[in-house]
Amino acid sequence: MQGIPRGSAQLYDSLAIKYLEPSYNYVTQDIFKENMDRRVILEIGCGTGVLLLEIAKNANSAIIIGLDISPAMIKISKRNIVEKSEFSKIDLLLADAHKMPFRPKSVDFIVSTGTLHHIRKPEVLFKEITAVLSSHGEAWIYEFSHDISIRELRQSSKKVRQILDFN
Ligand SMILES: C[S@@+](CC[C@H](N)C(=O)[O-])C[C@H]1O[C@@H](n2cnc3c(N)ncnc32)[C@H](O)[C@@H]1O
């Protein structure tokens, strides 16, 4: 599924805020451990904006853009960003990553988490990324990439159930 519909987007927001936090912390530490020149940072498939908020805390002088194909996700992102008063640093764009509305070489850094598996034509996405990145730009794309054990699966199912019960 490319665009996430409204109900699922709300459910995803609860999971993102309460359950996926360690992944966002990991990614934030990872991308900021090197001191790169990043004036324009783009997150592809920004979902509900939780990682964008972490990026905004760490990249004070950058322009930060969150792009997502789902109107529901963008709406929730906007709410989360306004709630945390980070709206002056972050722009949100409703757009398809297969056809990104940026000038060539205009983005210094791209990050994307858990989105590649939604992309219908990854080769088109990679061409787009190559076109919009500046000459020393980099794209860091994160996906879950290992099989989990039954024990890990049970533990994460239990956590998800707890979150859903809590809501
Ligand atoms: C599993 S969510 C990941 C959200 C967020 N990056 C995170 O890690 O929590 C995948 C996101 O990719 C978005 N997406 C899927 N296909 C897309 C496309 N073609 N262009 C832009 N965003 C897309 C979905 O709407 C969704 O918000």
Short mmCIF file of C-alpha atoms and ligand atoms in Angstrom, two decimals:
data_model
loop_
_atom_site.label_atom_id
_atom_site.label_comp_id
_atom_site.label_asym_id
_atom_site.label_seq_id
_atom_site.Cartn_x
_atom_site.Cartn_y
_atom_site.Cartn_z
CA MET A 1 0.00 0.00 0.00
CA GLN A 2 1.37 3.43 -0.87
CA GLY A 3 -0.81 6.09 0.76
CA ILE A 4 -1.89 5.06 4.26
CA PRO A 5 -5.65 5.63 4.83
CA ARG A 6 -7.03 7.68 7.72
CA GLY A 7 -7.82 4.98 10.33
CA SER A 8 -4.52 3.21 9.78
CA ALA A 9 -2.69 6.54 9.92
CA GLN A 10 -4.14 7.24 13.38
CA LEU A 11 -3.21 3.77 14.57
CA TYR A 12 0.28 4.21 13.11
CA ASP A 13 0.64 7.50 14.99
CA SER A 14 0.03 5.75 18.35
CA LEU A 15 2.58 3.10 17.46
CA ALA A 16 5.09 5.63 16.14
CA ILE A 17 4.93 7.79 19.24
CA LYS A 18 4.95 5.02 21.84
CA TYR A 19 6.56 2.00 20.27
CA LEU A 20 8.91 3.10 17.48
CA GLU A 21 10.71 5.73 19.56
CA PRO A 22 13.89 3.61 19.99
CA SER A 23 14.15 3.29 16.18
CA TYR A 24 13.86 7.07 15.71
CA ASN A 25 16.47 7.64 18.44
CA TYR A 26 18.77 5.16 16.72
CA VAL A 27 18.35 6.85 13.33
CA THR A 28 18.79 10.35 14.78
CA GLN A 29 22.01 9.39 16.56
CA ASP A 30 23.23 7.65 13.43
CA ILE A 31 22.62 10.51 11.02
CA PHE A 32 24.00 13.20 13.33
CA LYS A 33 27.12 11.37 14.43
CA GLU A 34 28.97 12.79 11.42
CA ASN A 35 29.21 16.52 11.10
CA MET A 36 28.03 17.05 7.52
CA ASP A 37 27.01 20.25 5.82
CA ARG A 38 23.26 19.83 5.50
CA ARG A 39 21.29 22.92 4.74
CA VAL A 40 18.30 21.17 3.19
CA ILE A 41 17.21 17.89 4.75
CA LEU A 42 14.39 15.81 3.27
CA GLU A 43 12.58 12.88 4.84
CA ILE A 44 10.84 10.68 2.27
CA GLY A 45 7.72 8.99 3.68
CA CYS A 46 7.70 11.10 6.84
CA GLY A 47 4.61 9.34 8.21
CA THR A 48 3.33 11.11 11.32
CA GLY A 49 6.38 13.38 11.64
CA VAL A 50 7.99 11.89 14.75
CA LEU A 51 11.45 11.55 13.17
CA LEU A 52 11.11 15.04 11.62
CA LEU A 53 10.74 16.42 15.15
CA GLU A 54 13.90 14.64 16.28
CA ILE A 55 15.76 15.99 13.23
CA ALA A 56 14.52 19.52 13.97
CA LYS A 57 15.95 19.29 17.50
CA ASN A 58 19.37 18.32 16.18
CA ALA A 59 19.68 20.37 12.97
CA ASN A 60 19.13 23.90 14.16
CA SER A 61 19.93 25.89 11.05
CA ALA A 62 18.61 23.52 8.39
CA ILE A 63 15.51 23.62 6.22
CA ILE A 64 13.68 20.39 7.01
CA ILE A 65 11.10 18.95 4.64
CA GLY A 66 8.82 15.99 5.24
CA LEU A 67 7.30 14.41 2.13
CA ASP A 68 4.52 11.83 2.15
CA ILE A 69 1.93 10.57 -0.33
CA SER A 70 -0.77 10.11 2.31
CA PRO A 71 -2.99 13.14 3.12
CA ALA A 72 -3.90 11.47 6.45
CA MET A 73 -0.24 11.07 7.45
CA ILE A 74 0.56 14.67 6.47
CA LYS A 75 -2.41 15.92 8.50
CA ILE A 76 -1.25 14.03 11.61
CA SER A 77 2.36 15.19 11.01
CA LYS A 78 1.15 18.77 10.91
CA ARG A 79 -0.71 18.32 14.20
CA ASN A 80 2.31 16.68 15.90
CA ILE A 81 4.66 19.39 14.65
CA VAL A 82 2.39 22.25 15.70
CA GLU A 83 1.92 20.62 19.13
CA LYS A 84 5.69 20.58 19.65
CA SER A 85 6.04 24.15 18.31
CA GLU A 86 8.52 23.10 15.62
CA PHE A 87 6.38 24.46 12.76
CA SER A 88 8.80 27.26 11.87
CA LYS A 89 11.56 24.77 10.97
CA ILE A 90 9.65 22.07 9.12
CA ASP A 91 7.82 22.12 5.78
CA LEU A 92 5.42 19.33 4.89
CA LEU A 93 4.77 18.23 1.32
CA LEU A 94 2.00 16.00 0.05
CA ALA A 95 3.74 14.34 -2.90
CA ASP A 96 4.72 11.06 -4.49
CA ALA A 97 8.35 10.07 -3.98
CA HIS A 98 8.36 8.73 -7.55
CA LYS A 99 8.07 12.33 -8.77
CA MET A 100 9.46 14.75 -6.25
CA PRO A 101 8.80 18.47 -6.71
CA PHE A 102 12.37 19.69 -6.17
CA ARG A 103 14.92 21.39 -8.36
CA PRO A 104 17.91 19.24 -9.40
CA LYS A 105 20.73 19.17 -6.81
CA SER A 106 18.68 21.18 -4.30
CA VAL A 107 18.69 18.74 -1.35
CA ASP A 108 21.78 18.02 0.81
CA PHE A 109 20.58 15.06 2.80
CA ILE A 110 17.78 12.54 2.44
CA VAL A 111 16.60 10.17 5.12
CA SER A 112 13.85 7.60 4.83
CA THR A 113 12.71 4.97 7.32
CA GLY A 114 10.35 2.05 6.76
CA THR A 115 9.17 3.45 3.44
CA LEU A 116 11.16 1.71 0.72
CA HIS A 117 8.99 -1.39 0.98
CA HIS A 118 5.95 0.73 0.03
CA ILE A 119 7.53 2.10 -3.14
CA ARG A 120 6.14 0.52 -6.31
CA LYS A 121 9.12 1.37 -8.51
CA PRO A 122 12.27 1.60 -6.37
CA GLU A 123 14.42 2.20 -9.45
CA VAL A 124 12.38 5.38 -10.18
CA LEU A 125 12.78 6.52 -6.57
CA PHE A 126 16.57 6.05 -6.74
CA LYS A 127 16.71 8.06 -9.99
CA GLU A 128 14.72 10.85 -8.35
CA ILE A 129 16.97 10.79 -5.30
CA THR A 130 20.06 11.00 -7.51
CA ALA A 131 18.58 13.96 -9.41
CA VAL A 132 17.59 16.08 -6.40
CA LEU A 133 20.71 15.44 -4.27
CA SER A 134 23.45 18.05 -4.33
CA SER A 135 26.88 16.92 -5.54
CA HIS A 136 28.09 15.90 -2.07
CA GLY A 137 24.62 14.93 -0.90
CA GLU A 138 23.76 11.59 0.66
CA ALA A 139 20.61 9.51 1.08
CA TRP A 140 20.37 7.20 4.10
CA ILE A 141 17.57 4.70 3.72
CA TYR A 142 16.58 2.48 6.63
CA GLU A 143 14.49 -0.68 6.44
CA PHE A 144 13.91 -3.58 8.79
CA SER A 145 16.20 -6.18 7.32
CA HIS A 146 16.42 -9.25 9.51
CA ASP A 147 14.05 -12.03 10.43
CA ILE A 148 12.94 -11.81 14.02
CA SER A 149 12.70 -14.78 16.36
CA ILE A 150 9.34 -16.05 17.62
CA ARG A 151 10.30 -14.67 21.06
CA GLU A 152 10.91 -11.18 19.64
CA LEU A 153 7.68 -11.41 17.64
CA ARG A 154 5.71 -12.35 20.78
CA GLN A 155 7.32 -9.53 22.75
CA SER A 156 6.51 -6.94 20.09
CA SER A 157 2.93 -8.24 19.66
CA LYS A 158 2.50 -7.92 23.43
CA LYS A 159 3.75 -4.33 23.36
CA VAL A 160 1.44 -3.44 20.47
CA ARG A 161 -1.53 -4.95 22.35
CA GLN A 162 -0.64 -2.95 25.46
CA ILE A 163 -0.53 0.27 23.40
CA LEU A 164 -3.87 -0.51 21.76
CA ASP A 165 -5.49 -1.33 25.12
CA PHE A 166 -4.10 1.89 26.54
CA ASN A 167 -5.84 3.87 23.78
C1 LIG B 1 5.49 2.50 7.33
S1 LIG B 1 5.28 4.23 7.07
C2 LIG B 1 6.82 4.86 7.73
C3 LIG B 1 6.63 6.25 8.28
C4 LIG B 1 7.87 6.85 8.96
N1 LIG B 1 8.95 7.04 8.05
C5 LIG B 1 8.29 6.01 10.13
O1 LIG B 1 9.38 5.42 10.10
O2 LIG B 1 7.54 5.93 11.10
C6 LIG B 1 5.54 4.44 5.31
C7 LIG B 1 5.20 5.84 4.84
O3 LIG B 1 5.55 5.96 3.47
C8 LIG B 1 4.54 6.71 2.81
N2 LIG B 1 4.60 6.42 1.37
C9 LIG B 1 4.29 5.26 0.76
N3 LIG B 1 4.46 5.38 -0.57
C10 LIG B 1 4.91 6.63 -0.80
C11 LIG B 1 5.26 7.35 -1.97
N4 LIG B 1 5.18 6.81 -3.19
N5 LIG B 1 5.66 8.63 -1.84
C12 LIG B 1 5.74 9.22 -0.61
N6 LIG B 1 5.41 8.58 0.54
C13 LIG B 1 5.01 7.31 0.45
C14 LIG B 1 3.25 6.25 3.49
O4 LIG B 1 2.16 7.13 3.30
C15 LIG B 1 3.72 6.15 4.95
O5 LIG B 1 3.54 7.36 5.64
#
